[in-house]
Coordinates of C-alpha atoms (C1' of nucleotides) in Angstrom, one line a residue:
Chain A
X9 CA -0.7 -18.2 2.4
X10 CA -4.4 -17.9 1.5
X11 CA -5.1 -14.9 3.7
X12 CA -5.6 -12.7 0.7
X13 CA -8.0 -15.4 -0.9
X14 CA -10.0 -15.4 2.3
X15 CA -10.1 -11.7 2.6
X16 CA -11.2 -11.5 -1.2
X17 CA -14.0 -13.7 -0.4
X18 CA -15.4 -11.7 2.5
X19 CA -14.8 -8.3 0.3
X20 CA -17.0 -9.9 -2.2
X21 CA -19.8 -10.9 0.1
X22 CA -19.6 -7.5 1.6
X23 CA -20.1 -5.7 -1.8
X24 CA -23.4 -8.1 -2.6
X25 CA -24.7 -7.3 0.9
X26 CA -24.1 -3.8 0.4
X27 CA -26.0 -4.0 -2.9
X28 CA -28.8 -5.7 -1.2
X29 CA -29.0 -2.6 1.4
X30 CA -28.1 -4.9 4.2
X31 CA -26.9 -2.8 7.1
X32 CA -23.8 -3.2 9.2
X33 CA -23.0 -6.7 7.9
X34 CA -20.9 -5.3 4.9
X35 CA -18.9 -3.3 7.3
X36 CA -18.4 -6.3 9.6
X37 CA -17.2 -8.6 6.7
X38 CA -14.9 -5.7 5.5
X39 CA -13.4 -5.3 8.8
X40 CA -12.9 -9.1 9.2
X41 CA -11.2 -9.1 5.8
X42 CA -9.1 -6.3 6.5
X43 CA -7.5 -7.9 9.5
X44 CA -7.1 -11.3 7.8
X45 CA -5.2 -9.6 5.1
X46 CA -2.8 -7.8 7.7
X47 CA -2.4 -11.0 9.9
X48 CA 1.1 -11.8 9.2
X49 CA 0.3 -15.3 9.9
X50 CA -1.0 -17.9 7.6
X51 CA -4.6 -18.4 8.3
X52 CA -4.6 -22.0 7.3
X53 CA -1.8 -22.6 10.0
X54 CA -4.1 -21.0 12.4
X55 CA -6.9 -22.9 11.6
X56 CA -4.8 -26.3 11.4
X57 CA -3.4 -25.6 14.9
X58 CA -6.4 -24.1 16.8
X59 CA -9.5 -24.8 14.7
X60 CA -12.3 -22.2 14.9
X61 CA -11.2 -20.9 18.3
X62 CA -8.0 -19.7 16.9
X63 CA -10.1 -17.8 14.0
X64 CA -12.4 -16.2 16.5
X65 CA -9.3 -14.8 18.3
X66 CA -8.8 -12.7 15.0
X67 CA -10.3 -9.2 15.8
X68 CA -13.4 -8.7 13.8
X69 CA -13.9 -12.4 13.5
X70 CA -16.7 -14.0 15.4
X71 CA -18.5 -17.3 15.3
X72 CA -20.3 -16.6 12.2
X73 CA -17.6 -15.6 10.0
X74 CA -15.2 -18.2 11.5
X75 CA -17.6 -20.8 10.5
X76 CA -17.5 -19.5 7.0
X77 CA -13.8 -19.3 6.8
X78 CA -13.5 -22.9 8.2
X79 CA -16.0 -23.9 5.5
X80 CA -14.1 -22.3 2.8
X81 CA -10.9 -23.8 3.9
X82 CA -12.2 -27.2 4.0
X83 CA -14.3 -27.1 1.1
X84 CA -13.3 -24.4 -1.2
X85 CA -16.5 -22.5 -1.1
X86 CA -19.1 -21.3 1.3
X87 CA -22.7 -22.5 0.7
X88 CA -24.1 -19.2 1.9
X89 CA -21.9 -16.9 -0.3
X90 CA -22.6 -19.2 -3.2
X91 CA -26.3 -18.5 -2.9
X92 CA -25.5 -14.7 -2.5
X93 CA -23.6 -14.5 -5.7
X94 CA -27.0 -14.8 -7.7
X95 CA -28.5 -11.8 -5.8
X96 CA -26.5 -9.1 -7.5
X97 CA -25.8 -8.1 -11.2
X98 CA -23.2 -10.0 -12.7
X99 CA -21.1 -7.0 -13.3
X100 CA -21.5 -5.4 -9.8
X101 CA -17.9 -5.7 -8.9
X102 CA -16.8 -3.7 -11.9
X103 CA -19.9 -1.2 -11.8
X104 CA -18.9 -0.4 -8.2
X105 CA -15.4 0.9 -9.4
X106 CA -17.3 3.7 -11.2
X107 CA -16.8 7.1 -9.4
X108 CA -20.3 8.2 -8.4
X109 CA -22.1 4.9 -8.7
X110 CA -22.6 3.3 -5.2
X111 CA -24.9 0.4 -3.9
X112 CA -27.8 2.4 -3.9
X113 CA -27.8 3.9 -7.5
X114 CA -26.8 0.7 -8.8
X115 CA -29.8 -1.1 -7.3
X116 CA -32.2 1.3 -8.6
X117 CA -30.4 0.9 -12.1
X118 CA -30.9 -2.7 -12.1
X119 CA -34.4 -2.8 -10.7
X120 CA -35.7 -0.3 -13.1
X121 CA -33.5 -0.7 -16.3
X122 CA -32.2 -4.0 -15.8
X123 CA -28.6 -2.9 -16.0
X124 CA -26.4 -5.7 -14.8
X125 CA -23.0 -5.0 -16.6
X126 CA -20.9 -1.9 -17.6
X127 CA -21.8 -2.1 -21.1
X128 CA -25.4 -2.3 -20.2
X129 CA -24.7 1.0 -18.3
X130 CA -23.1 2.5 -21.4
X131 CA -26.0 1.7 -23.6
X132 CA -28.4 3.2 -21.3
X133 CA -26.4 6.5 -20.9
X134 CA -26.1 6.7 -24.6
X135 CA -29.7 6.4 -25.0
X136 CA -30.5 8.9 -22.2
X137 CA -32.4 6.6 -20.0
X138 CA -30.9 7.6 -16.8
X139 CA -31.9 11.1 -16.6
X140 CA -35.5 10.2 -16.4
X141 CA -35.2 8.2 -13.3
X142 CA -36.1 9.5 -9.9
X143 CA -33.1 10.8 -8.0
X144 CA -31.1 11.0 -11.2
X145 CA -30.8 13.7 -13.7
X146 CA -29.0 15.2 -16.5
X147 CA -25.8 15.9 -14.7
X148 CA -25.8 12.6 -13.1
X149 CA -26.0 10.9 -16.5
X150 CA -23.1 13.0 -17.8
X151 CA -20.9 12.7 -14.8
X152 CA -21.4 8.7 -15.0
X153 CA -20.2 8.9 -18.6
X154 CA -17.1 10.7 -17.9
X155 CA -16.5 8.2 -14.9
X156 CA -16.6 5.5 -17.2
X157 CA -14.3 7.0 -19.7
X158 CA -12.0 7.8 -16.7
X159 CA -12.3 4.0 -15.5
X160 CA -11.4 2.8 -18.9
X161 CA -8.5 4.9 -19.3
X162 CA -6.8 4.0 -16.0
X163 CA -8.6 2.0 -13.6
X164 CA -5.5 0.2 -12.3
X165 CA -3.4 1.8 -9.5
X166 CA -0.5 3.9 -10.2
X167 CA 3.1 2.5 -9.1
X168 CA 4.9 4.4 -6.4
X169 CA 7.8 5.1 -8.8
X170 CA 5.5 6.8 -11.1
X171 CA 3.3 8.8 -8.7
X172 CA 6.2 10.1 -6.4
X173 CA 7.8 12.1 -9.0
X174 CA 4.4 13.5 -10.4
X175 CA 3.3 14.6 -7.0
X176 CA 6.9 16.3 -6.5
X177 CA 6.3 18.1 -9.7
X178 CA 2.8 19.2 -9.1
X179 CA 3.9 20.5 -5.6
X180 CA 6.7 22.2 -7.0
X181 CA 4.5 24.0 -9.6
X182 CA 1.7 24.8 -7.2
X183 CA 4.1 26.4 -4.8
X184 CA 5.3 28.6 -7.5
X185 CA 2.0 29.7 -8.6
X186 CA 0.8 30.2 -4.9
X187 CA 4.1 32.3 -4.4
X188 CA 3.0 34.7 -7.1
X189 CA -0.6 34.8 -6.1
X190 CA -0.6 35.3 -2.4
X191 CA 2.3 35.9 0.3
X192 CA 0.0 34.7 3.1
X193 CA 0.5 30.8 2.4
X194 CA 3.1 28.8 4.2
X195 CA 4.4 27.0 1.2
X196 CA 6.6 24.6 3.3
X197 CA 2.9 23.2 4.4
X198 CA 2.0 22.1 1.0
X199 CA 2.9 18.3 1.1
X200 CA 1.5 15.1 -0.3
X201 CA -0.7 12.9 2.0
X202 CA -2.6 9.8 1.4
X203 CA -1.1 6.3 0.5
X204 CA 1.8 8.3 -1.2
X205 CA 3.0 9.4 2.2
X206 CA 2.7 6.0 3.4
X207 CA 4.8 5.0 0.8
X208 CA 2.4 2.1 -0.3
X209 CA 3.7 0.3 -3.6
X210 CA 0.8 1.3 -5.7
X211 CA -1.5 4.7 -5.2
X212 CA -5.1 5.2 -6.3
X213 CA -4.8 8.9 -6.4
X214 CA -2.5 11.6 -5.2
X215 CA -3.5 13.6 -2.1
X216 CA -2.1 17.1 -1.5
X217 CA -2.8 19.0 1.8
X218 CA -2.1 22.8 2.1
X219 CA -2.6 25.3 5.0
X220 CA -4.3 28.7 4.6
X221 CA -6.5 30.9 6.5
X222 CA -10.3 31.0 5.3
X223 CA -9.9 34.0 3.2
X224 CA -6.7 32.7 1.3
X225 CA -8.2 29.2 0.7
X226 CA -9.7 29.8 -2.6
X227 CA -6.8 31.6 -4.0
X228 CA -4.8 28.2 -3.5
X229 CA -7.7 26.3 -5.0
X230 CA -7.7 28.5 -8.0
X231 CA -3.9 28.2 -8.4
X232 CA -4.5 24.3 -8.2
X233 CA -7.3 23.8 -10.8
X234 CA -5.5 26.2 -13.3
X235 CA -2.4 24.2 -13.4
X236 CA -1.0 23.5 -16.8
X237 CA -1.1 19.9 -16.5
X238 CA -4.8 19.7 -15.4
X239 CA -7.1 18.2 -17.9
X240 CA -10.6 18.0 -15.9
X241 CA -11.9 19.8 -12.8
X242 CA -14.0 17.1 -11.1
X243 CA -15.1 19.2 -8.1
X244 CA -14.0 22.3 -6.5
X245 CA -15.0 23.7 -3.1
X246 CA -13.3 26.1 -0.7
X247 CA -11.7 23.2 1.3
X248 CA -11.6 20.6 -1.4
X249 CA -11.1 20.1 -5.0
X250 CA -10.2 17.2 -7.2
X251 CA -8.8 17.2 -10.8
X252 CA -7.5 14.7 -13.3
X253 CA -4.3 15.4 -15.1
X254 CA -3.7 15.0 -18.8
X255 CA -1.8 12.0 -18.3
X256 CA -4.8 10.5 -16.3
X257 CA -3.7 10.7 -12.7
X258 CA -6.3 12.0 -10.2
X259 CA -5.3 14.6 -7.7
X260 CA -7.2 16.0 -4.7
X261 CA -6.1 19.2 -2.8
X262 CA -7.4 19.9 0.6
X263 CA -6.9 23.4 2.4
X264 CA -7.1 23.8 5.9
X265 CA -6.4 26.4 8.5
X266 CA -3.5 26.5 10.7
X267 CA -5.1 25.1 13.9
X268 CA -6.4 22.1 11.7
X269 CA -3.4 21.3 9.7
X270 CA -2.0 18.4 12.0
X271 CA -5.3 16.9 12.4
X272 CA -5.8 17.0 8.6
X273 CA -2.4 15.7 7.8
X274 CA -3.2 12.7 10.1
X275 CA -6.4 12.3 8.6
X276 CA -5.8 12.3 5.0
X277 CA -2.5 10.3 5.4
X278 CA -4.8 7.3 6.6
X279 CA -5.0 4.5 6.2
X280 CA -8.8 4.6 6.8
X281 CA -8.5 1.6 8.9
X282 CA -5.8 3.2 11.0
X283 CA -8.2 6.3 11.4
X284 CA -11.0 4.4 12.3
X285 CA -9.2 2.6 15.2
X286 CA -8.0 6.1 16.2
X287 CA -11.3 7.5 16.3
X288 CA -12.6 4.8 18.4
X289 CA -9.9 5.5 21.0
X290 CA -10.9 9.3 21.0
X291 CA -14.5 8.1 21.5
X292 CA -13.6 6.0 24.3
X293 CA -11.7 8.9 26.1
X294 CA -14.7 11.2 25.7
X295 CA -13.2 13.0 22.6
X296 CA -14.2 13.5 19.0
X297 CA -11.5 13.3 16.3
X298 CA -12.0 14.9 12.7
X299 CA -9.8 16.2 10.1
X300 CA -10.4 19.6 11.8
X301 CA -8.8 18.6 15.3
X302 CA -9.4 16.4 18.6
X303 CA -12.1 17.9 20.4
X304 CA -13.8 17.1 24.1
X305 CA -17.0 15.5 23.1
X306 CA -19.1 17.7 25.8
X307 CA -17.7 21.1 25.5
X308 CA -16.5 21.0 21.8
X309 CA -13.2 22.5 23.1
X310 CA -10.2 21.7 20.7
X311 CA -7.4 20.1 22.6
X312 CA -5.0 19.3 19.8
X313 CA -5.1 19.7 16.0
X314 CA -2.1 22.0 14.7
X315 CA 0.5 19.1 14.6
X316 CA 0.2 15.3 14.1
X317 CA 2.4 14.8 17.2
X318 CA 0.1 16.4 19.7
X319 CA -2.7 14.3 18.4
X320 CA -1.1 11.1 18.9
X321 CA 0.1 12.3 22.3
X322 CA -3.3 13.5 23.4
X323 CA -4.6 10.2 22.6
X324 CA -2.0 8.5 24.7
X325 CA 0.0 7.1 21.7
X326 CA 3.6 7.5 20.6
X327 CA 4.0 9.1 17.4
X328 CA 3.3 6.5 14.5
X329 CA 5.5 7.2 11.4
X330 CA 3.1 7.2 8.1
X331 CA 4.5 4.1 6.8
X332 CA 3.3 2.1 9.7
X333 CA -0.4 3.4 9.7
X334 CA -2.1 0.4 8.3
X335 CA -3.9 -1.1 11.4
X336 CA -1.3 -3.9 11.5
X337 CA -0.7 -3.6 15.4
X338 CA 1.0 -0.2 15.2
X339 CA -1.7 1.4 17.5
X340 CA -1.3 -1.2 20.2
X341 CA 2.5 -1.1 19.9
X342 CA 2.3 2.8 20.1
X343 CA 0.1 2.5 23.1
X344 CA 2.9 0.4 24.8
X345 CA 5.5 2.7 23.5
X346 CA 6.9 -0.3 21.6
X347 CA 7.1 1.0 18.0
X348 CA 10.3 -0.1 16.1
X349 CA 12.6 2.6 15.5
X350 CA 12.4 2.2 11.6
X351 CA 15.3 2.5 9.3
X352 CA 16.1 5.8 7.5
X353 CA 17.7 6.0 4.1
X354 CA 20.6 7.9 5.8
X355 CA 21.4 4.6 7.5
X356 CA 22.6 3.0 4.2
X357 CA 26.1 2.3 3.5
X358 CA 26.1 1.0 0.2
X359 CA 24.3 -0.9 -2.6
X360 CA 24.5 -4.5 -3.0
X361 CA 22.9 -5.0 -6.5
X362 CA 24.2 -3.0 -9.5
X363 CA 24.6 -3.8 -13.2
X364 CA 26.9 -2.3 -15.7
X365 CA 27.5 -2.5 -19.4
X366 CA 29.2 -5.7 -18.9
X367 CA 25.6 -7.4 -19.0
X368 CA 22.6 -5.3 -19.3
X369 CA 23.5 -2.2 -17.7
X370 CA 23.6 1.2 -19.7
X371 CA 26.8 2.8 -17.6
X372 CA 30.1 1.7 -17.5
X373 CA 31.7 0.1 -14.3
X374 CA 33.8 3.3 -13.7
X375 CA 30.5 5.5 -13.9
X376 CA 28.6 3.3 -11.6
X377 CA 31.4 3.4 -9.1
X378 CA 31.8 7.3 -9.4
X379 CA 28.1 7.7 -8.8
X380 CA 27.9 5.5 -5.9
X381 CA 30.9 7.3 -4.4
X382 CA 29.2 10.8 -5.0
X383 CA 26.3 9.4 -3.2
X384 CA 28.4 9.0 -0.1
X385 CA 28.4 5.2 0.0
X386 CA 31.0 3.3 1.6
X387 CA 30.8 0.2 -0.6
X388 CA 29.2 -1.0 -3.7
X389 CA 28.8 -4.5 -5.1
X390 CA 29.0 -5.1 -8.9
X391 CA 26.5 -7.9 -9.6
X392 CA 26.2 -8.5 -13.5
X393 CA 24.1 -11.4 -14.7
X394 CA 25.5 -14.9 -14.9
X395 CA 26.2 -16.6 -18.3
X396 CA 22.8 -18.4 -18.7
X397 CA 21.1 -15.0 -18.9
X398 CA 21.5 -14.7 -22.7
X399 CA 18.9 -11.9 -23.1
X400 CA 20.4 -9.8 -20.4
X401 CA 24.0 -10.5 -21.9
X402 CA 25.1 -12.6 -19.0
X403 CA 28.7 -12.9 -18.3
X404 CA 30.8 -15.8 -19.4
X405 CA 33.4 -16.9 -17.0
X406 CA 36.2 -15.2 -19.0
X407 CA 34.4 -12.1 -19.2
X408 CA 33.6 -12.2 -15.3
X409 CA 37.4 -12.5 -14.8
X410 CA 38.2 -9.5 -16.9
X411 CA 35.7 -7.5 -14.8
X412 CA 37.5 -8.4 -11.8
X413 CA 40.8 -7.1 -13.3
X414 CA 39.1 -3.8 -14.0
X415 CA 37.6 -3.6 -10.4
X416 CA 41.2 -4.4 -9.0
X417 CA 42.6 -1.2 -11.1
X418 CA 39.7 1.0 -10.4
X419 CA 39.8 0.1 -6.8
X420 CA 43.2 1.9 -6.4
X421 CA 41.6 5.2 -7.9
X422 CA 38.4 5.3 -5.3
X423 CA 37.8 5.7 -1.8
X424 CA 34.6 3.5 -2.1
X425 CA 35.2 -0.3 -1.4
X426 CA 34.1 -2.4 -4.4
X427 CA 32.8 -5.9 -4.1
X428 CA 33.1 -8.3 -6.7
X429 CA 29.7 -10.0 -7.1
X430 CA 27.2 -11.5 -9.4
X431 CA 23.6 -12.0 -9.8
X432 CA 23.7 -15.8 -10.5
X433 CA 20.8 -17.4 -12.0
X434 CA 18.9 -20.2 -9.8
X435 CA 18.6 -22.9 -12.5
X436 CA 15.6 -25.2 -12.8
X437 CA 17.1 -27.8 -10.5
X438 CA 18.2 -25.1 -7.8
X439 CA 21.8 -25.3 -8.8
X440 CA 23.6 -21.9 -9.3
X441 CA 24.9 -20.8 -12.8
X442 CA 28.5 -20.8 -12.0
X443 CA 30.8 -23.5 -10.6
X444 CA 31.8 -23.5 -7.1
X445 CA 35.4 -22.5 -8.1
X446 CA 34.1 -19.2 -9.5
X447 CA 31.5 -18.8 -6.6
X448 CA 33.8 -18.9 -4.1
X449 CA 36.1 -16.3 -5.6
X450 CA 33.2 -13.9 -5.4
X451 CA 32.9 -11.5 -2.4
X452 CA 29.0 -11.6 -2.8
X453 CA 26.6 -13.9 -4.6
X454 CA 23.0 -13.0 -5.5
X455 CA 20.7 -15.9 -6.6
X456 CA 17.6 -15.1 -8.6
X457 CA 15.2 -16.5 -10.9
X458 CA 14.8 -15.4 -14.3
X459 CA 13.3 -18.3 -16.1
X460 CA 10.8 -21.1 -15.6
X461 CA 8.6 -18.8 -13.8
X462 CA 5.7 -21.3 -14.1
X463 CA 6.7 -24.1 -12.2
X464 CA 4.2 -25.6 -9.8
X465 CA 4.6 -24.3 -6.2
X466 CA 6.3 -27.4 -4.9
X467 CA 9.0 -27.6 -7.5
X468 CA 9.6 -23.9 -7.2
X469 CA 9.8 -24.0 -3.6
X470 CA 12.3 -26.9 -3.8
X471 CA 14.2 -25.1 -6.2
X472 CA 14.6 -22.0 -4.1
X473 CA 15.4 -24.1 -0.9
X474 CA 18.1 -26.1 -2.8
X475 CA 19.7 -22.6 -3.8
X476 CA 19.5 -21.4 0.0
X477 CA 21.3 -24.6 0.9
X478 CA 24.1 -23.6 -1.3
X479 CA 27.1 -22.5 0.9
X480 CA 28.0 -19.9 -1.6
X481 CA 24.9 -18.2 -2.1
X482 CA 24.5 -14.9 0.0
X483 CA 21.4 -13.2 -0.9
X484 CA 18.1 -14.3 -2.4
X485 CA 17.3 -11.4 -4.8
X486 CA 13.8 -10.3 -5.9
X487 CA 12.4 -13.4 -4.0
X488 CA 8.8 -13.3 -5.5
X489 CA 9.5 -12.5 -9.0
X490 CA 6.7 -10.2 -9.5
X491 CA 6.6 -7.3 -11.9
X492 CA 4.0 -4.6 -10.6
X493 CA 1.0 -4.5 -12.8
X494 CA 2.7 -6.9 -15.5
X495 CA 3.8 -10.3 -14.0
X496 CA 2.3 -12.1 -10.8
X497 CA 4.8 -13.4 -8.3
X498 CA 5.7 -17.2 -8.9
X499 CA 3.9 -19.8 -7.0
X500 CA 6.2 -20.5 -4.0
X501 CA 5.6 -21.6 -0.2
X502 CA 7.0 -18.6 1.6
X503 CA 7.1 -20.3 5.0
X504 CA 9.4 -22.8 3.6
X505 CA 11.5 -20.6 1.8
X506 CA 11.8 -18.2 5.0
X507 CA 12.4 -21.4 7.1
X508 CA 15.3 -22.4 4.9
X509 CA 16.8 -18.8 4.7
X510 CA 16.8 -18.7 8.4
X511 CA 18.3 -21.9 8.9
X512 CA 21.2 -21.3 6.5
X513 CA 21.7 -17.5 7.8
X514 CA 20.8 -16.2 4.2
X515 CA 19.8 -12.7 3.4
X516 CA 16.8 -11.6 1.6
X517 CA 16.8 -8.8 -0.8
X518 CA 14.3 -6.0 -0.9
X519 CA 14.6 -4.8 -4.5
X520 CA 13.8 -1.0 -4.9
X521 CA 13.2 -1.0 -8.6
X522 CA 9.8 0.6 -8.9
X523 CA 8.5 -2.2 -11.1
X524 CA 9.4 -4.7 -8.5
X525 CA 9.4 -3.6 -5.0
X526 CA 10.2 -7.3 -4.2
X527 CA 9.8 -8.6 -1.2
X528 CA 6.6 -6.6 -0.6
X529 CA 5.7 -5.2 2.9
X530 CA 3.6 -8.1 4.0
X531 CA 6.2 -10.6 3.4
X532 CA 9.0 -8.4 4.8
X533 CA 6.9 -8.4 8.1
X534 CA 6.4 -12.0 7.7
X535 CA 10.2 -12.7 6.9
X536 CA 11.2 -10.7 10.2
X537 CA 9.4 -13.1 12.4
X538 CA 11.7 -15.8 11.1
X539 CA 14.8 -13.8 12.2
X540 CA 16.0 -13.4 8.7
X541 CA 18.3 -10.2 7.9
X542 CA 17.8 -8.1 4.9
X543 CA 19.7 -5.9 2.3
X544 CA 17.8 -3.3 0.4
X545 CA 19.3 -2.9 -3.0
X546 CA 18.4 -0.7 -6.1
X547 CA 19.2 -3.5 -8.9
X548 CA 20.5 -0.5 -10.9
X549 CA 20.6 -0.6 -14.6
X550 CA 22.1 2.9 -15.0
X551 CA 23.8 5.3 -12.6
X552 CA 20.4 7.3 -12.4
X553 CA 18.7 4.1 -10.9
X554 CA 20.9 4.5 -7.9
X555 CA 18.4 6.8 -6.4
X556 CA 15.5 4.2 -6.3
X557 CA 16.7 3.3 -2.9
X558 CA 14.2 5.7 -1.5
X559 CA 11.5 3.3 -2.6
X560 CA 13.1 0.1 -1.2
X561 CA 13.5 2.1 2.1
X562 CA 9.8 2.8 2.1
X563 CA 8.9 -0.9 1.7
X564 CA 11.5 -1.8 4.6
X565 CA 9.8 0.8 6.8
X566 CA 6.3 -0.5 5.9
X567 CA 7.5 -3.8 6.9
X568 CA 8.7 -2.5 10.4
X569 CA 12.5 -2.9 9.5
X570 CA 14.9 -1.3 12.0
X571 CA 18.6 -0.3 11.0
X572 CA 20.1 -3.6 12.4
X573 CA 17.7 -5.8 10.3
X574 CA 19.3 -4.5 7.1
X575 CA 22.8 -5.5 6.5
X576 CA 23.8 -2.9 4.2
X577 CA 23.5 -0.3 7.2
X578 CA 26.7 -2.0 8.6
X579 CA 30.1 -0.6 8.3
X580 CA 32.3 -2.5 5.6
X581 CA 34.2 -4.8 7.9
X582 CA 31.0 -5.8 9.6
X583 CA 29.3 -6.6 6.4
X584 CA 32.4 -8.5 5.1
X585 CA 32.2 -10.6 8.3
X586 CA 28.4 -11.3 7.9
X587 CA 29.3 -12.6 4.2
X588 CA 32.2 -14.6 5.2
X589 CA 30.4 -16.4 7.9
X590 CA 27.8 -17.5 5.2
X591 CA 30.5 -19.4 3.3
X592 CA 32.0 -21.2 6.3
Chain B
dG9 C1' -22.0 -9.6 12.0
dC10 C1' -19.0 -7.9 16.1
dC11 C1' -18.1 -6.0 20.2
dG12 C1' -17.9 -4.4 25.3
dT13 C1' -12.7 -1.4 32.6
dT14 C1' -19.1 3.0 31.3
dT15 C1' -22.6 -2.0 27.6
dT16 C1' -24.3 -9.0 26.4
dC17 C1' -28.1 -4.9 23.7
dG18 C1' -27.6 -1.3 21.0
dG19 C1' -24.2 0.9 19.1
dC20 C1' -21.0 0.6 14.7
dC21 C1' -16.0 7.5 12.2
dC22 C1' -16.9 11.7 10.3
dG23 C1' -17.4 15.5 7.4
dA24 C1' -17.4 17.5 2.4
dC25 C1' -19.3 17.9 -2.2
dT26 C1' -22.9 17.2 -5.8
dG27 C1' -27.2 16.9 -7.5
dT28 C1' -31.8 16.7 -7.2
dT29 C1' -33.6 18.2 -3.7
dT30 C1' -37.0 22.6 -1.0
dT31 C1' -34.0 19.9 3.6
dC32 C1' -31.6 15.6 2.1
dA33 C1' -29.5 11.3 0.0
dG34 C1' -26.0 9.3 -2.0
dT35 C1' -21.1 9.0 -2.5
dC36 C1' -16.4 9.5 -1.4
dG37 C1' -12.2 9.0 1.3

DNA sequence: GCCGTTTTCGGCCCGACTGTTTTCAGTCG
């Protein structure tokens, strides 16, 4: 899958063109890059099958970009882009990340002061050389210094699992403060928007929206910027404020009047690409769409704005859930009333990947079962590590059998059904870490890779395919092996893995651990086209982890999954049938 | 550079905030 690679190439070219103040081309390149990123099909396959004609069919890709992509796929580079590279400062990509520094200012800095890297910029600021430039000033210099500091502190995105609790906490506190300050604000309308509401795996900053009449807006803003966790106030106006929390997270708050609340919620939820498409539809219908509402262009009369639903309706679209708003085809589907009916967390009847203190879990078997039953689940699978996982205290066969005995005993005390399982290592040659006579006694077998991450793509693919052909394996767990922000996914040919999973009827896990979220949304979408079924599991290492399910469900929804696609929405008897059939 | 049931040429999302400006450019989302 080289889509990401091709998209990066185009994004990079767009940045340089933007730096050169070339008009419109950067936008065209970025649009093409974005479509390629979200294609759901390997661009190499398209090119191999249909040549340039196939590439031109991709929205945003015309003859010229198709030529560039073809050249890149065949030779590994694009002559024209190679020449472009020399035209911008070497540190341009990094400098563009600094808040307040765009293409124009960067060019000015390069042309007048010869600034080409972040360290050049830092030196120039320290020597107060910026404030003398035309269009710059003392304040700009100070702000850039602060922005650099902020960039160096946390320029990476925040994991969903970290951002969501922070947002919940801030909103809780903000509501309490607002309640003490004014009675005229509807507290239930204070919610998070942005990529967080879309449940994206990582978040740049947290966006919060509130509703208030004009006279009350500033009161909400004052509550917000004076929250105890706020470190810096970046900007403060009557509709928009930005702050940075002491632990480094950036938070924006927007306040809008009731007649615009839905439009603002829609707008700030994004994604940007989804919104641009929506606005284009509005224009074609003779409307104008902004964060304040949907208006008739001629008369300026508002025809929708207080709720998201009425905006989509007025544009001739079915309501699109936030998780789908990535311009991956959801707008076309909404126009045809063909959106998926997305899975809900309440559809889940059990958790199929849970550790106990038999291996690396913190809590006892009994505690995990108790908590799962308290969550209302119908079943839970106990899946401690297999014997090769020495670090995680993987179970020897004797210990596994002892666990079975305890499960049999506990089964009599609980309503919830307990499946005897194991998270079995897929060894380097693709065999599983327990012999067949043990595997066939288990109710459920997860296969996963915990060693030999650096295998070349071909061998890693063979290893996983071999495991998928093992009749005793049920589920491929955390299939890409990535740890968000820490470890890249291992090299593997997903087309082949998905083919093998589909051919053998194997299930693919969506691991809900905030540090994993594995498979990711794009690969879920891709896997679904192979007809594969999934399970959403927490990979819990303590009873508290059982609540991680919300993150996995979010990724499943982003991958367009419906209830029927996910086997742990099935009643116990149906789940057992699925698992039994796999071993026949 | 791309695109088109109002266009094959002339458009390309829209508005807020800030700073350096006396009316606007740059940046951001």
